[in-house]
């Protein structure tokens, strides 16, 4: 009965300004943003992982990556770029050592196409073997003109970058590589990123290492222990680049099979190895490890532990800024993130080009890889956004975990 | 939130909007703030809908959220006590049966927690135990907080509604 008394004393309330629909819209958006952050964001495992973070921290991360024009004429028509439909993103890992002079060429050590089907619900990681024999088109970067010719695909980056340094070198190298791939596969890239793996070690350090599974016993030829200290290299190499034997007194670092936490230096060293892999799958093993690593980093980047720790986050972003260069293909990075928000770490699907087996050919005394017919079919499926069907017919091309 | 949950939420919110606004108004004595408090509460409710639905009494749960939103709001710097040249303490004005606004003045004179107790206990018709639970205070505290306002309320109610119920 008091209730009536109160109601009476209140009188007639003014018209409500509580907008329930707006509240629901706001909360829905918030939930989505959290999903982008917490579960995962988008495609290029590394590049976008950092950006998913960005949405939560506001703008700093979109500033933390440096958008640059990488794709050159191999890119999309920028005036009409949108995030709708299937997307292909070229991610190139280069191994530029800090002491490397301008005379030495940075090679593209890992070439990965991130294919996102039209539904934007998953992303496929497709590696191109770095020793693949391809036609590289003629290209001039202003300092140096490359006449075109047949070579390993990782040389395309080096030819494009020849004579240039820093961002200009990366830009030109990337552009020639993208053009070579377009000629090879018919795929035009909607965005791209260059990851400097040496610098990327700092990103992984800032993340506090990475949890990943070693799927074959791997012996490092680069790192070993001598008298309790880490030394490099661990192995002597023959003149032809093949592995000879450990340096005297050096015990090489070995990565045993199993899931564990790897420190940054361990992870980066592990994914670099292609020579002493237990299954002798060489370059293909390396690609697989690299894809598994990218997935693991993506997972770590988007884990709540990273997102909620401002100190760690700031470290990660600053390290990303130093080691990743991005071409957003004319679409703002925020839009990319938003469009790819449904893709979590578990939606990244690693695949085996050439079925994960060598398909080598000798030309003029050098060994090259060639794409098998099935691989060409696979890349056509990527171009035509029909990967699902291809992989259903080739289930062993999907890398588990 | 799934679609079915969302429609449940929507239905609940729409049906309870007016009572919630009134409760908020009684607490904060200002319609703008009241609508703000309700909006804050509904936002939180959306986020914690599953937990809220699992609660024994959804209405009591939501009123608890609202009360806490108001108490939180009062702790904000711009709502803190200000130095004035007028002595803020004054005797609780006697409720005049002929003037329903007297009840409002009475509420106004109560300090925040006591006002919350009175509103929850008498306007929302919660038990002593429920009120104590929402505010996180003991039942004894609820009873003592209520005691002072009760007398005035009762006399007002008796004279206004004699013979009606």
Coordinates of C-alpha atoms in Angstrom, one line a residue:
Chain A
X1 CA 0.0 0.0 0.0
X2 CA 3.0 2.3 0.5
X3 CA 3.7 1.8 -3.2
X4 CA 0.6 3.7 -4.2
X5 CA 1.5 6.4 -1.8
X6 CA 4.9 6.8 -3.5
X7 CA 3.5 6.6 -7.0
X8 CA 1.1 9.3 -6.1
X9 CA 3.8 11.5 -4.8
X10 CA 5.8 11.0 -7.9
X11 CA 3.0 12.2 -10.1
X12 CA 3.2 11.7 -13.8
X13 CA 6.8 10.9 -14.9
X14 CA 8.2 12.7 -17.9
X15 CA 8.5 10.7 -21.1
X16 CA 11.3 8.1 -20.9
X17 CA 14.6 9.0 -22.4
X18 CA 15.8 5.4 -21.9
X19 CA 16.4 4.1 -25.4
X20 CA 16.3 0.3 -25.0
X21 CA 17.1 -0.4 -28.6
X22 CA 20.2 1.8 -28.5
X23 CA 21.3 0.1 -25.3
X24 CA 21.0 -3.3 -27.0
X25 CA 22.8 -2.0 -30.0
X26 CA 25.6 -0.7 -27.9
X27 CA 25.9 -3.9 -25.9
X28 CA 25.9 -6.0 -29.1
X29 CA 28.7 -4.0 -30.6
X30 CA 30.6 -4.2 -27.3
X31 CA 30.2 -8.0 -27.3
X32 CA 31.5 -8.1 -30.9
X33 CA 34.5 -6.0 -30.1
X34 CA 35.3 -8.2 -27.2
X35 CA 35.1 -11.2 -29.4
X36 CA 37.4 -9.6 -31.9
X37 CA 39.9 -9.1 -29.1
X38 CA 39.4 -12.2 -27.0
X39 CA 38.9 -14.9 -29.5
X40 CA 40.6 -13.5 -32.5
X41 CA 40.3 -11.0 -35.2
X42 CA 41.4 -11.7 -38.6
X43 CA 43.4 -13.0 -41.2
X44 CA 47.1 -12.5 -41.5
X45 CA 47.8 -14.2 -38.3
X46 CA 50.4 -11.8 -37.2
X47 CA 49.6 -8.6 -38.8
X48 CA 45.9 -8.6 -37.9
X49 CA 46.4 -10.1 -34.5
X50 CA 48.1 -6.9 -33.6
X51 CA 45.3 -5.0 -35.1
X52 CA 42.6 -6.8 -33.2
X53 CA 44.3 -5.6 -30.2
X54 CA 44.2 -2.2 -31.7
X55 CA 40.4 -2.0 -31.7
X56 CA 40.4 -2.4 -27.9
X57 CA 43.2 -0.1 -27.1
X58 CA 41.7 2.5 -29.4
X59 CA 43.9 3.8 -32.1
X60 CA 47.5 3.2 -31.0
X61 CA 47.8 -0.1 -32.8
X62 CA 46.6 1.1 -36.1
X63 CA 49.3 3.6 -35.7
X64 CA 51.7 0.9 -34.5
X65 CA 51.7 -0.8 -37.9
X66 CA 53.0 1.3 -40.8
X67 CA 50.6 1.2 -43.7
X68 CA 52.8 1.4 -46.8
X69 CA 52.2 0.9 -50.5
X70 CA 53.6 -2.5 -50.9
X71 CA 51.6 -4.2 -53.6
X72 CA 52.4 -2.0 -56.5
X73 CA 50.4 -2.8 -59.7
X74 CA 49.8 -6.3 -58.4
X75 CA 47.4 -4.9 -55.9
X76 CA 43.6 -4.3 -56.2
X77 CA 42.1 -1.3 -57.8
X78 CA 42.4 0.9 -54.8
X79 CA 39.6 3.3 -55.8
X80 CA 37.1 0.5 -55.5
X81 CA 38.6 -1.5 -52.6
X82 CA 36.1 -2.9 -50.1
X83 CA 36.3 -5.6 -47.5
X84 CA 33.4 -7.6 -49.0
X85 CA 33.9 -11.0 -50.7
X86 CA 36.8 -13.4 -50.6
X87 CA 40.2 -11.9 -49.8
X88 CA 43.8 -12.8 -50.4
X89 CA 46.6 -11.4 -48.3
X90 CA 50.2 -11.9 -49.1
X91 CA 52.4 -12.3 -46.0
X92 CA 56.1 -12.4 -46.6
X93 CA 58.7 -13.3 -43.9
X94 CA 62.2 -11.9 -44.5
X95 CA 65.3 -12.8 -42.7
X96 CA 67.2 -9.5 -42.6
X97 CA 70.0 -9.7 -40.0
X98 CA 70.8 -6.5 -38.2
X99 CA 74.4 -6.6 -39.4
X100 CA 73.3 -7.1 -43.0
X101 CA 74.8 -4.6 -45.4
X102 CA 73.0 -3.1 -48.3
X103 CA 75.0 -5.3 -50.7
X104 CA 73.4 -8.4 -49.2
X105 CA 70.0 -9.2 -50.5
X106 CA 67.1 -9.9 -48.1
X107 CA 65.4 -13.0 -49.4
X108 CA 61.8 -13.8 -48.8
X109 CA 62.2 -16.8 -46.6
X110 CA 58.6 -17.6 -46.2
X111 CA 55.8 -16.8 -48.6
X112 CA 52.3 -17.3 -47.3
X113 CA 49.0 -16.5 -48.9
X114 CA 46.3 -15.9 -46.4
X115 CA 43.0 -16.8 -48.1
X116 CA 39.8 -15.7 -46.5
X117 CA 36.6 -17.1 -48.1
X118 CA 33.7 -14.8 -48.8
X119 CA 32.0 -15.7 -45.5
X120 CA 34.9 -14.2 -43.5
X121 CA 34.5 -17.1 -41.0
X122 CA 37.9 -18.8 -41.5
X123 CA 41.3 -18.2 -43.1
X124 CA 43.5 -20.6 -45.0
X125 CA 47.3 -20.3 -44.7
X126 CA 48.8 -21.4 -48.0
X127 CA 52.6 -21.6 -48.3
X128 CA 54.5 -21.2 -51.5
X129 CA 57.8 -23.2 -51.3
X130 CA 60.6 -20.7 -51.4
X131 CA 62.6 -22.8 -53.9
X132 CA 59.7 -22.9 -56.4
X133 CA 60.9 -22.4 -59.9
X134 CA 59.0 -19.5 -61.4
X135 CA 59.1 -16.9 -64.2
X136 CA 60.0 -13.5 -62.6
X137 CA 58.8 -10.6 -64.8
X138 CA 61.0 -7.7 -65.7
X139 CA 61.0 -5.0 -63.1
X140 CA 62.8 -1.7 -62.4
X141 CA 62.7 -0.2 -59.0
X142 CA 64.4 3.1 -60.1
X143 CA 67.9 2.0 -58.9
X144 CA 68.2 -1.3 -60.6
X145 CA 66.5 -2.9 -63.5
X146 CA 65.9 -6.7 -63.5
X147 CA 65.4 -8.1 -67.0
X148 CA 63.2 -10.9 -66.0
X149 CA 63.9 -14.6 -66.1
X150 CA 63.5 -18.0 -64.4
X151 CA 64.5 -18.3 -60.8
X152 CA 63.5 -19.4 -57.3
X153 CA 60.5 -17.5 -56.2
X154 CA 62.3 -16.1 -53.1
X155 CA 64.7 -14.4 -55.4
X156 CA 61.9 -12.2 -56.7
X157 CA 61.9 -10.2 -53.5
X158 CA 65.7 -9.7 -53.6
X159 CA 65.6 -8.6 -57.3
X160 CA 62.9 -6.1 -56.6
X161 CA 64.8 -4.7 -53.6
X162 CA 68.2 -4.6 -55.3
X163 CA 70.0 -1.3 -54.7
X164 CA 67.5 0.0 -52.2
X165 CA 67.4 0.0 -48.4
X166 CA 64.9 0.0 -45.6
X167 CA 61.2 0.5 -46.4
X168 CA 61.9 1.3 -50.1
X169 CA 63.6 -2.0 -50.4
X170 CA 60.8 -3.9 -48.7
X171 CA 58.2 -2.1 -50.9
X172 CA 59.9 -2.9 -54.2
X173 CA 60.8 -6.4 -53.2
X174 CA 57.3 -7.1 -52.1
X175 CA 55.8 -5.5 -55.3
X176 CA 57.9 -7.8 -57.6
X177 CA 57.1 -10.8 -55.5
X178 CA 53.4 -10.0 -55.6
X179 CA 53.5 -9.6 -59.4
X180 CA 55.4 -12.8 -59.8
X181 CA 52.8 -14.6 -57.8
X182 CA 50.0 -13.0 -59.7
X183 CA 51.5 -14.2 -62.9
X184 CA 52.0 -17.7 -61.5
X185 CA 48.6 -18.1 -59.8
X186 CA 46.2 -15.5 -61.2
X187 CA 45.6 -14.3 -57.6
X188 CA 45.5 -10.5 -57.0
X189 CA 46.3 -9.5 -53.5
X190 CA 44.0 -7.3 -51.5
X191 CA 46.5 -6.5 -48.8
X192 CA 50.0 -7.5 -47.8
X193 CA 52.5 -7.5 -45.0
X194 CA 56.2 -8.0 -44.6
X195 CA 57.4 -9.5 -41.4
X196 CA 61.0 -9.2 -40.4
X197 CA 61.6 -12.4 -38.5
X198 CA 64.6 -11.2 -36.6
X199 CA 62.6 -8.2 -35.4
X200 CA 59.7 -10.4 -34.8
X201 CA 61.6 -12.2 -32.1
X202 CA 61.0 -9.0 -30.0
X203 CA 57.3 -9.3 -30.6
X204 CA 57.3 -12.9 -29.3
X205 CA 59.5 -11.8 -26.4
X206 CA 57.0 -9.1 -25.5
X207 CA 54.3 -11.7 -25.6
X208 CA 56.3 -13.7 -23.1
X209 CA 57.0 -16.6 -25.5
X210 CA 54.5 -18.8 -27.2
X211 CA 52.8 -22.1 -26.5
X212 CA 53.1 -24.4 -29.4
X213 CA 53.5 -28.1 -30.4
X214 CA 56.7 -29.4 -31.9
X215 CA 55.5 -32.1 -34.3
X216 CA 58.8 -33.6 -35.3
X217 CA 62.2 -33.8 -33.5
X218 CA 64.2 -30.8 -34.8
X219 CA 67.9 -30.2 -34.3
X220 CA 69.0 -26.6 -34.7
X221 CA 71.9 -26.0 -37.0
X222 CA 72.0 -22.4 -35.9
X223 CA 72.1 -22.5 -32.1
X224 CA 74.0 -24.7 -29.7
X225 CA 75.4 -24.8 -26.2
X226 CA 79.1 -24.5 -25.5
X227 CA 80.2 -24.5 -21.9
X228 CA 76.7 -23.7 -20.7
X229 CA 76.4 -20.7 -23.1
X230 CA 74.3 -20.3 -26.2
X231 CA 76.5 -20.0 -29.3
X232 CA 75.8 -19.7 -33.0
X233 CA 76.2 -21.4 -35.4
X234 CA 76.0 -25.0 -34.1
X235 CA 76.9 -26.9 -37.2
X236 CA 79.6 -26.6 -39.8
X237 CA 78.2 -26.3 -43.3
X238 CA 79.7 -27.8 -46.5
X239 CA 80.5 -25.4 -49.3
X240 CA 77.2 -26.4 -51.0
X241 CA 75.2 -25.3 -48.0
X242 CA 74.4 -28.8 -46.7
X243 CA 75.0 -29.6 -43.1
X244 CA 78.3 -31.2 -42.2
X245 CA 78.8 -31.9 -38.4
X246 CA 78.5 -30.0 -35.1
X247 CA 81.3 -27.5 -34.4
X248 CA 83.7 -28.9 -31.9
X249 CA 82.5 -28.7 -28.3
X250 CA 79.0 -27.4 -29.3
X251 CA 75.9 -29.3 -28.4
X252 CA 73.2 -28.3 -30.8
X253 CA 69.8 -27.2 -29.4
X254 CA 67.2 -29.9 -30.0
X255 CA 63.4 -29.5 -30.0
X256 CA 61.7 -32.7 -29.0
X257 CA 58.2 -33.6 -30.0
X258 CA 55.5 -32.3 -27.7
X259 CA 53.5 -29.3 -26.8
X260 CA 55.3 -26.7 -24.6
X261 CA 56.1 -23.1 -24.0
X262 CA 58.9 -21.9 -26.2
X263 CA 60.8 -18.7 -25.4
X264 CA 61.1 -16.2 -28.2
X265 CA 64.5 -17.3 -29.3
X266 CA 63.6 -20.9 -29.3
X267 CA 60.4 -20.4 -31.3
X268 CA 62.2 -18.3 -33.9
X269 CA 65.0 -20.8 -34.1
X270 CA 62.7 -23.7 -34.4
X271 CA 60.7 -22.3 -37.3
X272 CA 63.9 -21.5 -39.1
X273 CA 65.1 -25.1 -39.3
X274 CA 64.7 -27.1 -42.4
X275 CA 67.8 -29.2 -42.5
X276 CA 67.8 -31.6 -39.5
X277 CA 64.1 -32.5 -39.2
X278 CA 63.4 -36.0 -38.0
X279 CA 61.0 -36.7 -40.8
X280 CA 63.3 -35.3 -43.5
X281 CA 60.5 -33.1 -44.8
X282 CA 62.9 -30.2 -45.1
X283 CA 61.3 -27.1 -46.5
X284 CA 57.8 -28.5 -46.2
X285 CA 58.4 -29.2 -42.5
X286 CA 59.6 -25.7 -42.1
X287 CA 56.6 -24.2 -43.8
X288 CA 54.3 -26.3 -41.6
X289 CA 56.2 -25.2 -38.4
X290 CA 55.9 -21.6 -39.6
X291 CA 52.2 -21.8 -40.0
X292 CA 51.8 -23.5 -36.7
X293 CA 53.9 -20.7 -35.2
X294 CA 51.8 -18.0 -36.8
X295 CA 48.7 -19.6 -35.4
X296 CA 50.2 -19.9 -31.9
X297 CA 51.3 -16.2 -32.0
X298 CA 47.9 -15.2 -33.1
X299 CA 46.3 -17.1 -30.3
X300 CA 48.7 -15.5 -27.8
X301 CA 48.2 -12.1 -29.2
X302 CA 44.5 -12.3 -28.9
X303 CA 44.4 -14.0 -25.5
X304 CA 42.9 -12.0 -22.7
X305 CA 46.2 -12.2 -20.8
X306 CA 47.8 -10.0 -23.5
X307 CA 44.9 -7.7 -24.0
X308 CA 44.4 -6.9 -20.4
X309 CA 48.0 -6.2 -19.5
X310 CA 48.7 -2.7 -20.7
X311 CA 52.4 -2.9 -20.1
X312 CA 52.8 -6.1 -22.1
X313 CA 50.5 -4.7 -24.8
X314 CA 52.5 -1.6 -25.2
X315 CA 55.7 -3.7 -25.5
X316 CA 54.0 -5.9 -28.1
X317 CA 52.7 -3.0 -30.2
X318 CA 56.0 -1.2 -30.2
X319 CA 57.8 -4.4 -31.3
X320 CA 55.2 -5.0 -34.0
X321 CA 55.8 -1.5 -35.2
X322 CA 59.5 -2.3 -35.7
X323 CA 59.1 -5.6 -37.4
X324 CA 55.9 -5.6 -39.5
X325 CA 55.1 -3.5 -42.5
X326 CA 51.5 -3.5 -43.8
X327 CA 49.8 -2.6 -47.0
X328 CA 46.1 -2.3 -46.3
X329 CA 45.2 -2.3 -50.0
X330 CA 43.2 1.0 -49.7
X331 CA 40.9 -0.3 -47.0
X332 CA 41.5 1.2 -43.5
X333 CA 42.9 -1.3 -41.1
X334 CA 40.0 -0.8 -38.7
X335 CA 37.6 -1.9 -41.5
X336 CA 39.7 -5.0 -42.1
X337 CA 39.6 -5.9 -38.5
X338 CA 35.9 -5.4 -38.3
X339 CA 35.2 -7.5 -41.4
X340 CA 37.4 -10.3 -40.2
X341 CA 36.2 -10.2 -36.6
X342 CA 34.7 -13.7 -36.7
X343 CA 38.0 -15.4 -37.4
X344 CA 39.5 -16.8 -34.2
X345 CA 42.8 -18.6 -33.8
X346 CA 41.0 -21.9 -34.3
X347 CA 39.6 -20.8 -37.6
X348 CA 43.1 -20.5 -39.1
X349 CA 43.6 -23.5 -41.3
X350 CA 47.1 -24.5 -42.1
X351 CA 47.6 -26.3 -45.4
X352 CA 50.3 -28.3 -47.2
X353 CA 51.2 -27.1 -50.6
X354 CA 52.3 -30.0 -52.8
X355 CA 50.7 -32.3 -50.2
X356 CA 53.7 -31.6 -48.0
X357 CA 56.1 -33.7 -50.1
X358 CA 59.0 -32.7 -52.2
X359 CA 58.4 -32.3 -55.8
X360 CA 62.0 -31.5 -57.0
X361 CA 63.5 -31.0 -60.3
X362 CA 67.1 -30.5 -61.4
X363 CA 67.7 -27.6 -63.8
X364 CA 71.3 -26.8 -64.8
X365 CA 72.7 -28.6 -61.8
X366 CA 70.5 -26.7 -59.3
X367 CA 67.6 -28.2 -57.4
X368 CA 64.2 -26.5 -57.6
X369 CA 60.8 -27.2 -56.4
X370 CA 57.9 -27.2 -58.8
X371 CA 54.3 -27.0 -58.0
X372 CA 52.5 -30.2 -58.6
X373 CA 49.4 -30.4 -60.7
X374 CA 47.3 -30.7 -57.5
X375 CA 49.1 -27.6 -56.1
X376 CA 48.2 -25.6 -59.2
X377 CA 44.6 -26.8 -58.8
X378 CA 44.8 -25.8 -55.2
X379 CA 46.0 -22.3 -56.1
X380 CA 43.2 -22.0 -58.7
X381 CA 40.8 -22.9 -56.0
X382 CA 42.2 -20.1 -53.9
X383 CA 41.8 -17.7 -56.8
X384 CA 38.2 -18.8 -57.4
X385 CA 37.4 -19.0 -53.7
X386 CA 36.7 -22.7 -53.8
X387 CA 39.2 -24.0 -51.3
X388 CA 36.7 -25.8 -49.2
X389 CA 35.8 -28.1 -52.1
X390 CA 39.5 -28.8 -52.9
X391 CA 40.4 -29.6 -49.3
X392 CA 37.4 -31.9 -49.0
X393 CA 38.9 -33.9 -51.9
X394 CA 42.4 -33.7 -50.4
X395 CA 41.9 -34.0 -46.6
X396 CA 45.5 -34.8 -46.0
X397 CA 46.5 -31.3 -47.2
X398 CA 45.1 -29.8 -44.0
X399 CA 47.6 -29.6 -41.2
X400 CA 46.1 -30.8 -37.9
X401 CA 46.6 -28.6 -34.9
Chain B
X1 CA 23.6 -13.1 -26.5
X2 CA 21.5 -15.5 -28.6
X3 CA 18.5 -14.3 -30.4
X4 CA 16.0 -16.0 -28.1
X5 CA 17.8 -14.5 -25.1
X6 CA 17.7 -11.2 -26.7
X7 CA 14.0 -11.2 -27.2
X8 CA 13.5 -12.4 -23.6
X9 CA 15.7 -9.5 -22.5
X10 CA 13.7 -7.1 -24.6
X11 CA 10.4 -8.3 -23.3
X12 CA 11.5 -8.1 -19.7
X13 CA 13.0 -4.6 -20.0
X14 CA 10.0 -3.1 -21.8
X15 CA 7.6 -4.4 -19.2
X16 CA 9.7 -3.2 -16.3
X17 CA 10.9 0.1 -17.7
X18 CA 8.4 2.4 -15.9
X19 CA 8.7 0.8 -12.4
X20 CA 12.5 0.9 -12.8
X21 CA 12.4 4.6 -13.8
X22 CA 10.2 5.4 -10.8
X23 CA 12.4 3.5 -8.4
X24 CA 15.4 5.3 -9.8
X25 CA 13.7 8.6 -9.5
X26 CA 12.8 7.9 -5.8
X27 CA 16.5 7.1 -5.2
X28 CA 18.1 10.0 -7.0
X29 CA 15.3 12.6 -7.1
X30 CA 16.0 13.7 -10.6
X31 CA 14.5 12.4 -13.8
X32 CA 17.6 12.9 -16.0
X33 CA 19.8 11.0 -13.5
X34 CA 17.0 8.4 -13.1
X35 CA 17.0 7.7 -16.8
X36 CA 20.8 7.5 -16.8
X37 CA 20.8 5.1 -13.9
X38 CA 18.2 2.9 -15.7
X39 CA 20.3 2.9 -18.9
X40 CA 23.4 1.9 -17.0
X41 CA 21.5 -0.8 -15.3
X42 CA 20.0 -2.1 -18.5
X43 CA 23.4 -2.2 -20.2
X44 CA 24.8 -4.2 -17.3
X45 CA 21.8 -6.4 -17.4
X46 CA 22.4 -7.2 -21.0
X47 CA 26.0 -8.2 -20.3
X48 CA 25.0 -10.4 -17.4
X49 CA 21.7 -11.6 -18.6
X50 CA 22.4 -15.3 -18.1
X51 CA 23.6 -14.8 -14.6
X52 CA 20.6 -12.5 -13.9
X53 CA 18.1 -15.0 -15.2
X54 CA 19.6 -17.7 -13.1
X55 CA 19.0 -15.6 -10.0
X56 CA 16.0 -16.5 -7.8
X57 CA 14.2 -13.3 -8.3
X58 CA 15.0 -11.4 -11.4
X59 CA 13.1 -8.3 -10.4
X60 CA 15.0 -8.1 -7.1
X61 CA 18.2 -8.7 -8.9
X62 CA 17.6 -5.8 -11.3
X63 CA 16.6 -3.5 -8.5
X64 CA 19.8 -4.4 -6.7
X65 CA 21.8 -3.5 -9.8
X66 CA 19.9 -0.2 -10.0
X67 CA 20.5 0.7 -6.4
X68 CA 24.1 -0.1 -6.7
X69 CA 24.4 1.9 -9.8
X70 CA 23.0 4.8 -7.9
X71 CA 25.2 4.4 -4.9
X72 CA 28.2 4.1 -7.3
X73 CA 27.1 7.2 -9.1
X74 CA 27.0 9.1 -5.8
X75 CA 30.6 8.3 -5.2
X76 CA 31.7 10.1 -8.3
X77 CA 33.7 13.2 -7.6
X78 CA 31.2 15.7 -9.0
X79 CA 28.5 14.3 -6.8
X80 CA 30.6 14.5 -3.6
X81 CA 29.7 16.9 -0.8
X82 CA 30.3 20.5 -1.5
X83 CA 31.2 23.2 1.0
X84 CA 28.3 25.6 1.3
X85 CA 27.4 28.5 3.6
X86 CA 24.1 27.0 4.5
X87 CA 23.9 24.4 7.2
X88 CA 22.7 21.3 5.3
X89 CA 21.3 19.5 8.3
X90 CA 17.7 20.3 9.0
X91 CA 15.0 18.6 10.9
X92 CA 12.9 16.1 8.8
X93 CA 9.8 18.1 7.9
X94 CA 6.6 16.7 9.3
X95 CA 4.7 14.9 6.6
X96 CA 1.5 16.8 5.8
X97 CA -1.3 14.4 4.9
X98 CA -2.8 17.0 2.5
X99 CA 0.4 17.2 0.6
X100 CA 1.7 14.2 -1.2
X101 CA 4.8 16.1 -2.2
X102 CA 5.6 16.0 1.5
X103 CA 6.7 12.4 1.0
X104 CA 9.1 13.6 -1.6
X105 CA 10.5 16.1 0.7
X106 CA 10.8 13.5 3.3
X107 CA 12.8 11.3 1.0
X108 CA 15.0 14.2 0.0
X109 CA 15.9 14.7 3.6
X110 CA 17.1 11.1 4.0
X111 CA 20.8 10.3 3.5
X112 CA 21.5 8.0 0.5
X113 CA 21.6 4.6 2.2
X114 CA 18.6 5.2 4.3
X115 CA 16.8 6.5 1.3
X116 CA 17.7 3.3 -0.6
X117 CA 16.4 1.3 2.3
X118 CA 13.1 3.1 2.4
X119 CA 12.6 2.9 -1.3
X120 CA 13.4 -0.8 -1.6
X121 CA 11.5 -1.7 1.5
X122 CA 8.4 0.3 0.9
X123 CA 8.2 1.3 -2.7
X124 CA 9.5 -2.0 -4.1
X125 CA 7.9 -3.9 -1.3
X126 CA 11.0 -6.0 -0.5
X127 CA 11.4 -7.9 2.7
X128 CA 13.9 -6.8 5.3
X129 CA 16.1 -9.8 4.3
X130 CA 15.9 -8.9 0.6
X131 CA 16.8 -5.3 1.2
X132 CA 19.7 -6.3 3.4
X133 CA 20.9 -8.6 0.7
X134 CA 20.8 -6.1 -2.1
X135 CA 22.6 -3.4 -0.1
X136 CA 25.0 -5.8 1.5
X137 CA 24.2 -4.7 5.0
X138 CA 22.8 -6.6 8.0
X139 CA 19.0 -7.0 8.6
X140 CA 19.4 -5.1 11.9
X141 CA 20.8 -2.2 9.9
X142 CA 17.9 -2.2 7.6
X143 CA 15.5 -2.2 10.5
X144 CA 17.1 0.7 12.2
X145 CA 17.5 2.7 9.0
X146 CA 13.9 2.1 8.3
X147 CA 12.6 3.0 11.7
X148 CA 12.8 6.8 11.4
X149 CA 11.1 7.1 8.0
X150 CA 8.5 4.5 8.9
X151 CA 6.7 6.6 11.4
X152 CA 6.2 9.5 9.1
X153 CA 5.2 7.2 6.2
X154 CA 2.7 5.4 8.3
X155 CA 0.9 8.4 9.5
X156 CA 0.8 9.8 6.0
X157 CA -0.5 6.5 4.6
X158 CA -3.1 6.0 7.4
X159 CA -4.6 9.4 6.9
X160 CA -4.6 9.2 3.2
X161 CA -6.0 5.8 2.7
X162 CA -8.1 5.2 5.8
X163 CA -10.9 2.8 5.0
X164 CA -9.8 2.2 1.4
X165 CA -8.0 -1.2 1.9

